[in-house]
Amino acid sequence: MFEFQFFVEVLVGGLLSGVMYSLVAIGFVLIYKTSGVLNFAQGAMLLFAALTFVSLVERGVPFWFAIGATLVVMVALGVAVERVVLRPLVNQSPMTLFMATLGLSYVIEGVAQLLWGTQVHGLDLGIDDVPFEVGGVLISQFDLFAAATAGALVAGFALFFRHTRTGLAFRAVADDQFAALAVGLRLSRVWAAVWTAAGTVALVAGLLWGARLGVQYSLSLVVLKALPVLMLGGFDSVAGAIVGGLLIGAIEKLAEIYVGPLFGGGIEAWAAYVVALTFLLLRPSGLFGHKLVERV
Amino acid sequence: MGDHLLILEGLAATYNHAVRALSDISLTVGRGEVVALLGANGAGKSTTLKAISNLLHAERAQLSRGRIVFDGRDTAALAPAELVRLGLVPVLEGRHCFRALSVEENLVAGGIGGGLSRRAITRGLERVYTLFPRLKERRRSASGLTSGGEQQMTAIGRALMSRPRLLVLDEPSMGLAPLVVEKIFRTLKRLNVEEGLSILVAEQNSTVALRYANRAAVLEAGVTALSGDAADLRGRAEIRALYLGSPGESAAHLAALRGPSPANGDT
C-alpha cells in the first residue's frame, strides 16, 4: 500500500541528503572544469578540513576562529597541491593526473593521521537534529540547515564567477584553455583561485558531513558518493552536480524504501551506482556535461 | 636592427621530441609592416606562429634550434602572458572564441589578459565596437552562437583589447565568405596604416594576403623557401602556380623550388 505523506517524507529526506552529495561533487567540478583533473583527493581534503576543525575546537579554540584557521589551512593545502603536484604534471595524460590525485589522497590522509591522531571525533555545529513538521511531513532541521548552507555557498560562487575579473578568467579557462593562454590570462592564478574554492567547498562539506557521521577516516569515502552524482550530472557542470546530487539522494532513499524490501533491504549503498551506470550507457556525457572524462 | 620588431633566426621545432615540424625558418617583421606568411597545408605556418607566441609547450612541442627576438628581447624565457603584455598578441587558427561567454565577455577577457584597468577595458570596448559595429549588436550573445565572421571579429577584437604592437594572425580567412574576408583584411590594414600596428598573418588565401601585405615569406616543408616584396611575389609565376592554384604547373615548379635536397619530416 502506498501512503503519500510517507512518500513525500522519504523524498524530502532524500533530496536534502542529496544536497550533501552535491556539495562534494561541486568540489570535483570546479577543478575538473578548469584543469581537466579529476581530483580524487577531494574526499581526503574534506576529511582533512573536518579533522583540523574538530581538533582545534577540542583544544579550546573558539568556533569561528577555528573555522577561519581551517579555511586558511585548506587554501594553503589546495594551492600547495596545485603547485607541487599538478603543475609539474601539466600536459600529462588524464590517467597520470588521476593516479597522482589518488596517491595524493592517501598522503593527505596519512598526514592528517600524523597531525591529529586516529580516534573518532564527534562534531557539534550547535544545530539540533530535532525533526519538525510541515503539513504532516517530518523534516530534519539539520538537513535543512545543510541545504541552506550549500545553497548559500553555490549562490556565492555564482555571483563570484559572474561579476569578478577572476570569475571571468575562470570561465574563460574552463571554456578554452589554449585560447586563455593565448590571450594572456595567467592560468596559474586561475588555478590557485580554483583550488582555494575547492578548499572552501571541502571545509563546508567536511563540517556538514562530519557533524552527520562523526569525524573519522571513512569520511574520505564520501567521494564514492560523488562519483554517481558526476556520472549523472556531467563532470564539468556545476548545475549538473546540484541536480545530480538531488536526484541521487532522492533515488537512494526511495529505492531503499520501495524497492529494497524486494531484495531483503540494504540497497541504499549501491542503488545510486546502478542508476548512474544505466545512465552512463544511455547518455555518457551526463545531463549537463559536454564530454565524458577527457581532457579538453 | 632597430627597425625590426620581430626576428626569427633559423627556427627548428619538433612535436613530442620526435616529429619534426620546422627545420629552418627565418623571417623578420619591421615596425609598421604587414608581413604575410604563405605556404601549403602542413608547411609549418601554424607551428611558426605558435613558436612566436611561446605556445608550443601547450601542444607538447618545443623549439630545438634557433632564436626569436621581439622588440630587442629574446623571448625564450617569456611566458605567453608576458609576451601579450609586451605587445605581441596572437589570434589563433580556428578563432578559439570562448564559446560559452558572451561576445563582450570575450573582449573583456582579452583586456584582463593584457593586464588593463577597468577604465582601460571600457575604452578598449568602445574602440573595438567602432572597428566592428557588428560586434556591438551581438555583444550579449554567446559567442559560440554567432556566425563564423562574427567569431573571427571577436577573436581579433579580443586580441586588440590588450593593445598589441604586433598582431600575429593564423588563417583569419578560414571558412569565411570572400566579402567577410575582405572586410576583415581592410580593417586590419586600417589599423596598420592609422595606428602603426605591425601584423604578421599566415594565410592559405595568398591572393588576399599578398594584396594587403608589404612583404611575404613562403614556407615549404618547414623551411623558408622564398621571401620578398609582396608586389613582387604576386607577379611570380611559381608562387601563382603553387599557392594560387593551377595544378598542372605546380608539380614542375614544386620540384624547381625544392631544389636537390628536400627537407623532410613535416606532418
Coordinates of C-alpha atoms in Angstrom, one line a residue:
Chain A
M1 CA 0.0 0.0 0.0
F2 CA 1.1 3.5 -0.9
E3 CA 1.0 6.3 1.6
F4 CA 1.5 9.7 0.0
Q5 CA 2.6 11.5 3.1
F6 CA 5.2 9.0 3.9
F7 CA 6.4 9.1 0.3
V8 CA 6.9 12.8 0.5
E9 CA 8.8 12.5 3.7
V10 CA 11.2 10.0 2.1
L11 CA 11.5 12.1 -1.0
V12 CA 12.3 15.3 1.0
G13 CA 14.7 13.4 3.2
G14 CA 16.4 12.1 0.1
L15 CA 16.6 15.5 -1.6
L16 CA 18.1 17.1 1.5
S17 CA 20.7 14.4 1.8
G18 CA 21.4 14.8 -1.9
V19 CA 22.4 18.4 -1.2
M20 CA 25.3 16.9 0.7
Y21 CA 26.3 14.9 -2.3
S22 CA 26.1 17.9 -4.5
L23 CA 28.4 19.7 -2.2
V24 CA 31.1 17.1 -2.6
A25 CA 30.5 16.9 -6.3
I26 CA 30.9 20.6 -6.8
G27 CA 34.4 20.4 -5.5
F28 CA 35.2 18.0 -8.3
V29 CA 33.5 20.0 -11.0
L30 CA 35.4 23.3 -10.1
I31 CA 38.8 21.6 -10.6
Y32 CA 37.8 19.4 -13.5
K33 CA 36.3 22.2 -15.5
T34 CA 39.4 24.4 -15.3
S35 CA 42.2 22.0 -15.3
G36 CA 40.9 18.7 -16.6
V37 CA 42.0 17.0 -13.4
L38 CA 39.6 14.6 -11.8
N39 CA 40.7 15.3 -8.2
F40 CA 40.2 12.1 -6.3
A41 CA 41.8 13.8 -3.3
Q42 CA 38.7 15.9 -2.8
G43 CA 37.4 13.4 -0.2
A44 CA 40.8 13.4 1.7
M45 CA 40.7 17.2 1.7
L46 CA 37.2 17.1 3.2
L47 CA 38.4 14.8 5.9
F48 CA 41.4 16.9 6.5
A49 CA 39.2 20.0 6.9
A50 CA 36.8 18.3 9.3
L51 CA 39.7 16.8 11.3
T52 CA 41.6 20.1 11.6
F53 CA 38.5 21.9 12.7
V54 CA 37.5 19.4 15.3
S55 CA 41.0 19.1 16.7
L56 CA 41.2 22.9 17.0
V57 CA 37.9 23.1 18.8
E58 CA 38.8 20.3 21.1
R59 CA 41.9 22.2 22.1
G60 CA 39.8 25.1 23.1
V61 CA 39.9 27.3 20.0
P62 CA 36.7 29.4 19.7
F63 CA 34.3 28.1 17.0
W64 CA 34.6 31.0 14.4
F65 CA 38.3 31.3 14.9
A66 CA 38.6 27.6 14.2
I67 CA 36.6 28.0 11.0
G68 CA 38.9 30.8 9.9
A69 CA 42.0 28.9 10.7
T70 CA 40.8 25.8 9.0
L71 CA 39.9 27.8 5.9
V72 CA 43.5 29.2 5.8
V73 CA 44.9 25.7 6.2
M74 CA 42.6 24.4 3.4
V75 CA 43.5 27.2 1.0
A76 CA 47.2 26.6 1.7
L77 CA 46.8 22.9 1.1
G78 CA 44.9 23.4 -2.1
V79 CA 47.4 25.9 -3.5
A80 CA 50.3 23.6 -2.4
V81 CA 48.8 20.6 -4.2
E82 CA 48.3 22.6 -7.4
R83 CA 51.8 23.9 -7.3
V84 CA 53.8 20.9 -6.1
V85 CA 51.9 18.0 -7.6
L86 CA 49.8 19.1 -10.5
R87 CA 51.7 21.9 -12.1
P88 CA 54.7 19.8 -12.9
L89 CA 52.3 17.2 -14.5
V90 CA 50.7 19.7 -16.8
N91 CA 50.1 18.2 -20.2
Q92 CA 50.3 14.6 -18.9
S93 CA 47.6 12.1 -19.7
P94 CA 44.3 12.3 -17.7
M95 CA 45.2 8.9 -16.3
T96 CA 48.5 10.1 -14.9
L97 CA 46.8 13.1 -13.3
F98 CA 44.1 10.9 -11.8
M99 CA 46.7 8.5 -10.4
A100 CA 48.5 11.5 -8.9
T101 CA 45.4 12.7 -7.1
L102 CA 44.7 9.1 -6.0
G103 CA 48.1 8.9 -4.4
L104 CA 47.7 12.3 -3.0
S105 CA 44.5 11.4 -1.2
Y106 CA 46.4 8.7 0.7
V107 CA 49.2 11.1 1.5
I108 CA 46.8 13.7 2.8
E109 CA 45.0 11.1 5.0
G110 CA 48.4 9.9 6.3
V111 CA 49.5 13.5 7.2
A112 CA 46.1 14.1 8.8
Q113 CA 46.6 11.0 10.9
L114 CA 50.1 12.1 11.9
L115 CA 49.0 15.5 12.9
W116 CA 45.7 14.8 14.6
G117 CA 45.7 11.1 15.6
T118 CA 43.3 8.3 14.7
Q119 CA 40.4 8.5 17.1
V120 CA 36.9 9.3 16.1
H121 CA 35.7 12.7 17.0
G122 CA 32.2 14.0 17.4
L123 CA 31.4 17.3 15.8
D124 CA 28.7 19.5 17.1
L125 CA 27.8 22.5 15.0
G126 CA 25.2 23.6 17.5
I127 CA 22.2 22.6 15.4
D128 CA 19.6 20.3 17.0
D129 CA 18.7 17.4 14.8
V130 CA 15.1 17.6 16.0
P131 CA 12.7 17.0 13.1
F132 CA 9.8 19.5 12.7
E133 CA 6.6 19.0 11.0
V134 CA 5.3 20.7 7.8
G135 CA 1.9 19.6 6.8
G136 CA 2.3 16.2 8.4
V137 CA 5.7 15.7 6.8
L138 CA 8.7 15.4 9.2
I139 CA 11.8 17.3 8.1
S140 CA 15.2 17.1 9.7
Q141 CA 16.3 20.5 10.9
F142 CA 19.9 19.6 10.3
D143 CA 19.3 18.6 6.8
L144 CA 17.6 21.8 6.1
F145 CA 20.5 23.8 7.6
A146 CA 22.9 21.8 5.5
A147 CA 20.8 22.5 2.4
A148 CA 20.7 26.2 3.2
T149 CA 24.4 26.4 3.7
A150 CA 25.1 24.6 0.5
G151 CA 22.7 26.8 -1.3
A152 CA 24.4 30.0 0.1
L153 CA 27.8 28.6 -1.0
V154 CA 26.6 27.9 -4.5
A155 CA 25.0 31.3 -4.8
G156 CA 28.2 32.9 -3.6
F157 CA 30.2 31.1 -6.2
A158 CA 27.7 32.0 -8.9
L159 CA 28.0 35.7 -8.0
F160 CA 31.7 35.5 -7.9
F161 CA 32.0 33.8 -11.3
R162 CA 29.5 36.2 -12.9
H163 CA 30.8 39.5 -11.6
T164 CA 34.5 39.5 -10.9
R165 CA 37.6 39.5 -13.1
T166 CA 38.9 36.3 -11.6
G167 CA 35.5 34.8 -12.2
L168 CA 35.5 35.7 -15.8
A169 CA 39.1 34.4 -16.2
F170 CA 37.9 31.2 -14.6
R171 CA 35.1 30.8 -17.1
A172 CA 37.4 31.6 -20.0
V173 CA 39.9 29.0 -18.9
A174 CA 37.1 26.4 -18.4
D175 CA 35.8 27.2 -21.8
D176 CA 39.0 27.1 -23.8
Q177 CA 42.3 26.7 -22.0
F178 CA 44.5 27.2 -25.1
A179 CA 42.7 30.4 -26.0
A180 CA 43.0 31.6 -22.4
L181 CA 46.7 31.0 -22.6
A182 CA 47.0 32.9 -25.9
V183 CA 45.1 36.0 -24.8
G184 CA 47.4 36.3 -21.8
L185 CA 45.4 35.0 -18.9
R186 CA 47.6 33.6 -16.2
L187 CA 46.5 30.1 -15.7
S188 CA 48.4 29.6 -12.5
R189 CA 46.4 32.4 -10.9
V190 CA 43.1 31.0 -12.0
W191 CA 44.2 27.5 -10.8
A192 CA 45.1 29.0 -7.4
A193 CA 41.7 30.6 -7.2
V194 CA 40.0 27.3 -8.1
W195 CA 41.9 25.3 -5.5
T196 CA 41.0 28.0 -3.0
A197 CA 37.4 27.5 -3.9
A198 CA 37.7 23.7 -3.8
G199 CA 39.3 24.0 -0.3
T200 CA 36.4 26.1 0.8
V201 CA 33.9 23.6 -0.5
A202 CA 35.9 20.8 1.3
L203 CA 35.7 22.8 4.5
V204 CA 31.9 23.3 4.3
A205 CA 31.3 19.7 3.2
G206 CA 33.7 18.4 5.8
L207 CA 31.9 20.2 8.6
L208 CA 28.4 19.1 7.5
W209 CA 29.4 15.5 6.8
G210 CA 31.5 15.4 9.9
A211 CA 28.5 16.6 12.0
R212 CA 26.4 13.9 10.4
L213 CA 28.7 10.9 10.5
G214 CA 31.3 11.8 13.1
V215 CA 34.8 12.8 12.1
Q216 CA 36.6 9.6 11.2
Y217 CA 38.7 8.2 8.4
S218 CA 35.8 6.7 6.5
L219 CA 34.7 10.3 5.9
S220 CA 37.0 10.5 2.9
L221 CA 34.9 7.8 1.3
V222 CA 32.1 10.3 0.6
V223 CA 34.0 10.8 -2.7
L224 CA 32.5 7.5 -3.7
K225 CA 29.1 9.1 -3.2
A226 CA 30.1 11.9 -5.5
L227 CA 31.0 9.7 -8.5
P228 CA 27.5 8.6 -9.4
V229 CA 26.4 12.2 -9.0
L230 CA 29.0 13.3 -11.5
M231 CA 28.1 10.5 -13.9
L232 CA 24.5 11.6 -13.8
G233 CA 25.1 15.4 -13.9
G234 CA 28.2 15.5 -16.0
F235 CA 31.8 16.1 -14.8
D236 CA 32.0 19.7 -16.0
S237 CA 28.7 21.3 -14.9
V238 CA 28.0 22.9 -11.6
A239 CA 24.3 22.9 -12.3
G240 CA 24.7 19.2 -13.2
A241 CA 26.4 18.5 -9.8
I242 CA 23.5 20.1 -8.0
V243 CA 20.7 18.4 -9.9
G244 CA 22.6 15.1 -10.0
G245 CA 23.1 15.2 -6.2
L246 CA 19.4 15.8 -5.6
L247 CA 18.5 13.0 -7.9
I248 CA 20.9 10.6 -6.4
G249 CA 19.8 11.5 -2.9
A250 CA 16.2 11.0 -3.7
I251 CA 16.7 7.8 -5.7
E252 CA 18.8 6.3 -2.9
K253 CA 16.1 6.8 -0.2
L254 CA 13.2 5.9 -2.4
A255 CA 14.9 2.8 -3.7
E256 CA 15.7 1.7 -0.2
I257 CA 12.2 2.1 1.0
Y258 CA 10.2 0.9 -2.0
V259 CA 12.5 -1.4 -3.9
G260 CA 14.8 -2.6 -1.1
P261 CA 12.2 -4.9 0.6
L262 CA 12.1 -7.0 -2.7
F263 CA 15.7 -7.9 -2.2
G264 CA 15.6 -8.0 1.6
G265 CA 16.8 -4.4 2.0
G266 CA 20.3 -2.8 2.1
I267 CA 20.4 -1.5 -1.4
E268 CA 20.8 2.2 -0.5
A269 CA 24.6 1.9 -0.7
W270 CA 24.7 0.8 -4.3
A271 CA 21.4 1.8 -5.9
A272 CA 22.9 5.1 -6.9
Y273 CA 25.6 3.2 -8.9
V274 CA 23.0 1.1 -10.7
V275 CA 21.3 4.3 -11.8
A276 CA 24.5 6.0 -12.7
L277 CA 25.8 3.1 -14.8
T278 CA 22.5 2.7 -16.6
F279 CA 22.6 6.4 -17.3
L280 CA 26.2 6.2 -18.5
L281 CA 25.1 3.7 -21.1
L282 CA 22.3 6.0 -22.3
R283 CA 23.9 9.4 -22.1
P284 CA 27.7 9.2 -21.5
S285 CA 28.2 13.0 -21.1
G286 CA 25.6 13.2 -18.3
L287 CA 22.6 15.5 -18.1
F288 CA 24.5 18.8 -18.4
G289 CA 28.1 17.8 -19.3
H290 CA 29.9 18.4 -22.5
K291 CA 32.2 15.4 -22.6
L292 CA 33.0 12.3 -20.6
V293 CA 36.2 12.3 -18.6
E294 CA 38.5 13.5 -21.2
R295 CA 41.0 16.3 -21.2
V296 CA 39.9 19.2 -23.4
Chain B
M1 CA 68.3 46.2 -36.3
G2 CA 66.2 48.8 -34.6
D3 CA 63.5 48.8 -37.3
H4 CA 62.8 45.1 -36.8
L5 CA 60.1 44.4 -34.3
L6 CA 60.3 40.6 -34.7
I7 CA 63.2 38.5 -35.8
L8 CA 63.2 34.7 -36.3
E9 CA 66.5 33.1 -36.8
G10 CA 66.8 29.5 -38.0
L11 CA 64.0 28.0 -36.1
A12 CA 63.6 24.3 -35.8
A13 CA 60.8 22.7 -33.8
T14 CA 59.6 19.2 -33.1
Y15 CA 56.4 17.7 -31.7
N16 CA 56.9 15.3 -28.8
H17 CA 60.7 15.4 -29.4
A18 CA 60.0 13.2 -32.4
V19 CA 58.1 14.6 -35.3
R20 CA 59.9 17.5 -36.9
A21 CA 57.6 20.4 -37.8
L22 CA 60.1 23.2 -38.6
S23 CA 63.6 22.8 -40.0
D24 CA 64.9 26.2 -40.8
I25 CA 62.6 29.2 -40.5
S26 CA 64.0 32.8 -40.7
L27 CA 62.0 35.9 -41.2
T28 CA 61.6 39.4 -39.9
V29 CA 58.7 41.8 -39.3
G30 CA 59.6 45.5 -39.4
R31 CA 57.9 48.2 -37.3
G32 CA 54.6 49.2 -39.0
E33 CA 54.9 46.4 -41.6
V34 CA 52.3 43.8 -42.7
V35 CA 54.0 40.5 -43.5
A36 CA 52.2 37.5 -45.0
L37 CA 53.3 34.0 -44.2
L38 CA 52.3 31.7 -47.1
G39 CA 52.5 28.0 -47.7
A40 CA 50.5 24.9 -48.3
N41 CA 48.8 22.9 -45.6
G42 CA 51.5 21.4 -43.2
A43 CA 54.2 23.7 -44.4
G44 CA 54.7 24.9 -40.8
K45 CA 52.9 28.2 -40.8
S46 CA 50.9 27.5 -37.6
T47 CA 53.8 25.9 -35.8
T48 CA 55.9 29.0 -36.6
L49 CA 53.2 31.3 -35.2
K50 CA 52.8 29.2 -32.1
A51 CA 56.5 29.3 -31.6
I52 CA 56.4 33.1 -31.8
S53 CA 53.8 33.3 -29.0
N54 CA 55.6 30.6 -26.9
L55 CA 52.5 28.4 -27.2
L56 CA 54.4 25.3 -28.4
H57 CA 54.6 23.8 -24.9
A58 CA 50.8 23.7 -24.6
E59 CA 50.8 21.3 -27.6
R60 CA 53.8 19.2 -26.4
A61 CA 56.1 20.7 -29.0
Q62 CA 59.3 22.6 -28.5
L63 CA 61.9 24.6 -30.3
S64 CA 65.0 22.6 -30.9
R65 CA 67.1 25.3 -32.5
G66 CA 67.0 29.0 -33.4
R67 CA 66.1 32.2 -31.7
I68 CA 63.1 34.6 -31.6
V69 CA 63.7 38.2 -30.8
F70 CA 60.7 40.6 -30.1
D71 CA 61.5 44.3 -29.8
G72 CA 65.1 43.5 -28.9
R73 CA 64.3 40.8 -26.3
D74 CA 64.9 37.1 -26.7
T75 CA 61.5 35.5 -26.0
A76 CA 62.8 32.1 -25.0
A77 CA 62.2 32.7 -21.2
L78 CA 59.0 34.7 -21.5
A79 CA 55.6 33.1 -20.7
P80 CA 52.7 33.7 -23.2
A81 CA 51.1 36.1 -20.8
E82 CA 54.3 38.2 -20.6
L83 CA 54.5 38.3 -24.4
V84 CA 50.9 39.6 -24.5
R85 CA 51.8 42.3 -22.0
L86 CA 54.8 43.3 -24.1
G87 CA 52.5 43.8 -27.1
L88 CA 52.9 40.5 -29.0
V89 CA 49.4 39.1 -29.3
P90 CA 48.2 36.0 -31.3
V91 CA 44.8 35.4 -33.0
L92 CA 44.6 31.6 -33.1
E93 CA 43.7 29.4 -36.0
G94 CA 40.1 28.4 -35.9
R95 CA 39.3 31.6 -33.9
H96 CA 39.1 29.8 -30.5
C97 CA 36.5 32.2 -29.0
F98 CA 35.3 31.4 -25.5
R99 CA 32.1 29.9 -26.9
A100 CA 30.0 29.9 -23.7
L101 CA 31.0 33.5 -22.9
S102 CA 29.2 36.4 -24.5
V103 CA 30.9 38.4 -27.2
E104 CA 31.6 41.3 -24.8
E105 CA 32.9 38.9 -22.1
N106 CA 35.3 37.6 -24.7
L107 CA 36.6 41.1 -25.3
V108 CA 36.9 41.8 -21.6
A109 CA 38.9 38.6 -21.2
G110 CA 41.3 40.0 -23.7
G111 CA 41.6 43.1 -21.7
I112 CA 42.2 41.2 -18.5
G113 CA 44.9 39.1 -20.3
G114 CA 46.5 42.4 -21.3
G115 CA 46.5 43.5 -17.6
L116 CA 44.3 46.5 -18.3
S117 CA 42.4 48.5 -15.7
R118 CA 38.7 48.6 -15.6
R119 CA 38.6 52.0 -17.2
A120 CA 41.0 51.0 -20.0
I121 CA 38.8 48.0 -20.7
T122 CA 35.8 50.2 -21.1
R123 CA 37.7 52.4 -23.5
G124 CA 39.0 49.3 -25.4
L125 CA 35.5 48.0 -25.8
E126 CA 34.5 51.4 -27.4
R127 CA 37.3 51.1 -29.8
V128 CA 36.6 47.5 -30.9
Y129 CA 32.9 48.3 -31.3
T130 CA 33.9 51.2 -33.6
L131 CA 36.0 49.0 -35.7
F132 CA 33.5 46.2 -35.8
P133 CA 30.0 47.7 -35.3
R134 CA 28.5 44.2 -35.8
L135 CA 30.0 43.1 -32.5
K136 CA 28.2 45.8 -30.6
E137 CA 24.9 44.5 -31.9
R138 CA 25.9 41.0 -30.9
R139 CA 27.6 41.8 -27.6
R140 CA 25.2 39.9 -25.4
S141 CA 25.1 36.8 -27.5
A142 CA 27.1 33.7 -26.5
S143 CA 30.0 33.8 -29.0
G144 CA 29.6 30.2 -29.8
L145 CA 26.2 31.1 -31.3
T146 CA 27.5 33.8 -33.6
S147 CA 28.5 33.4 -37.2
G148 CA 32.0 32.5 -38.4
G149 CA 32.7 36.0 -39.4
E150 CA 31.5 37.4 -36.1
Q151 CA 33.6 34.9 -34.3
Q152 CA 36.7 36.0 -36.3
M153 CA 35.9 39.6 -35.4
T154 CA 35.5 38.7 -31.8
A155 CA 38.9 36.8 -31.8
I156 CA 40.6 39.8 -33.4
G157 CA 38.8 42.3 -31.2
R158 CA 39.8 40.2 -28.1
A159 CA 43.4 40.4 -29.2
L160 CA 43.2 44.2 -29.9
M161 CA 41.9 44.7 -26.4
S162 CA 45.4 44.1 -24.9
R163 CA 46.8 46.9 -27.2
P164 CA 49.2 44.9 -29.3
R165 CA 52.1 46.3 -31.2
L166 CA 52.4 43.2 -33.2
L167 CA 49.4 41.1 -34.1
V168 CA 50.0 37.6 -35.2
L169 CA 47.1 36.0 -37.1
D170 CA 46.7 32.4 -38.1
E171 CA 44.4 31.9 -41.1
P172 CA 41.9 34.6 -40.4
S173 CA 40.1 33.9 -43.7
M174 CA 39.5 30.2 -42.9
G175 CA 35.9 29.2 -43.7
L176 CA 34.7 32.7 -44.3
A177 CA 32.8 34.2 -47.2
P178 CA 35.0 36.4 -49.6
L179 CA 33.2 39.6 -48.6
V180 CA 33.8 39.0 -44.9
V181 CA 37.5 38.1 -45.6
E182 CA 37.8 41.4 -47.5
K183 CA 36.3 43.4 -44.7
I184 CA 38.5 41.8 -42.0
F185 CA 41.6 42.5 -44.0
R186 CA 40.5 46.0 -44.7
T187 CA 40.1 46.6 -41.0
L188 CA 43.5 45.2 -40.3
K189 CA 45.1 47.3 -42.9
R190 CA 43.4 50.4 -41.5
L191 CA 44.8 49.6 -38.0
N192 CA 48.2 49.2 -39.7
V193 CA 48.1 52.5 -41.5
E194 CA 46.3 54.6 -38.9
E195 CA 47.9 53.3 -35.7
G196 CA 51.1 51.7 -36.9
L197 CA 50.1 48.2 -35.8
S198 CA 52.5 45.7 -37.2
I199 CA 51.0 42.5 -38.5
L200 CA 52.2 39.0 -39.3
V201 CA 49.5 37.0 -40.9
A202 CA 49.6 33.3 -42.0
E203 CA 47.3 32.6 -44.9
Q204 CA 46.5 29.9 -47.4
N205 CA 44.5 32.5 -49.3
S206 CA 47.6 34.1 -50.8
T207 CA 45.6 36.3 -53.2
V208 CA 44.1 38.3 -50.4
A209 CA 47.1 38.2 -48.2
L210 CA 49.5 39.4 -50.9
R211 CA 47.2 42.3 -51.8
Y212 CA 47.3 43.7 -48.2
A213 CA 50.9 42.8 -47.2
N214 CA 54.1 44.8 -47.7
R215 CA 56.2 41.7 -47.7
A216 CA 55.7 37.9 -47.7
A217 CA 57.6 34.7 -46.9
V218 CA 56.7 31.3 -48.4
L219 CA 57.2 28.2 -46.2
E220 CA 57.8 24.9 -47.8
A221 CA 58.1 21.8 -45.6
G222 CA 59.4 23.6 -42.6
V223 CA 61.8 25.9 -44.4
T224 CA 61.6 29.5 -45.6
A225 CA 61.6 28.8 -49.3
L226 CA 61.2 32.3 -50.6
S227 CA 60.7 35.8 -49.2
G228 CA 60.4 39.2 -50.6
D229 CA 58.3 42.2 -51.6
A230 CA 54.6 41.3 -51.7
A231 CA 54.0 43.0 -55.0
D232 CA 57.0 41.1 -56.5
L233 CA 55.8 37.8 -55.3
R234 CA 52.3 38.4 -56.6
G235 CA 53.7 38.6 -60.1
R236 CA 55.9 35.5 -59.9
A237 CA 54.7 32.5 -61.8
E238 CA 55.8 29.8 -59.4
I239 CA 54.0 31.4 -56.5
R240 CA 50.9 31.6 -58.5
A241 CA 51.2 28.0 -59.7
L242 CA 51.8 26.7 -56.2
Y243 CA 49.6 28.7 -54.0
L244 CA 47.0 30.4 -56.2
G245 CA 46.1 27.0 -57.7
S246 CA 46.8 25.9 -61.2
P247 CA 47.6 22.2 -60.6
G248 CA 49.2 21.4 -64.0
E249 CA 52.1 23.7 -63.5
S250 CA 52.6 23.2 -59.8
A251 CA 54.4 19.8 -59.8
A252 CA 57.2 21.1 -62.0
H253 CA 57.5 24.3 -60.0
L254 CA 57.4 22.5 -56.8
A255 CA 60.4 20.4 -57.9
A256 CA 62.2 23.5 -59.1
L257 CA 61.6 25.3 -55.8
R258 CA 62.6 22.4 -53.6
G259 CA 66.0 22.0 -55.2
P260 CA 68.1 18.9 -54.7
S261 CA 67.6 18.0 -51.1
P262 CA 64.1 18.5 -49.8
A263 CA 63.7 18.9 -46.0
N264 CA 61.6 16.1 -44.7
G265 CA 59.6 15.1 -41.6
D266 CA 56.8 17.5 -41.9
T267 CA 53.4 16.3 -40.9

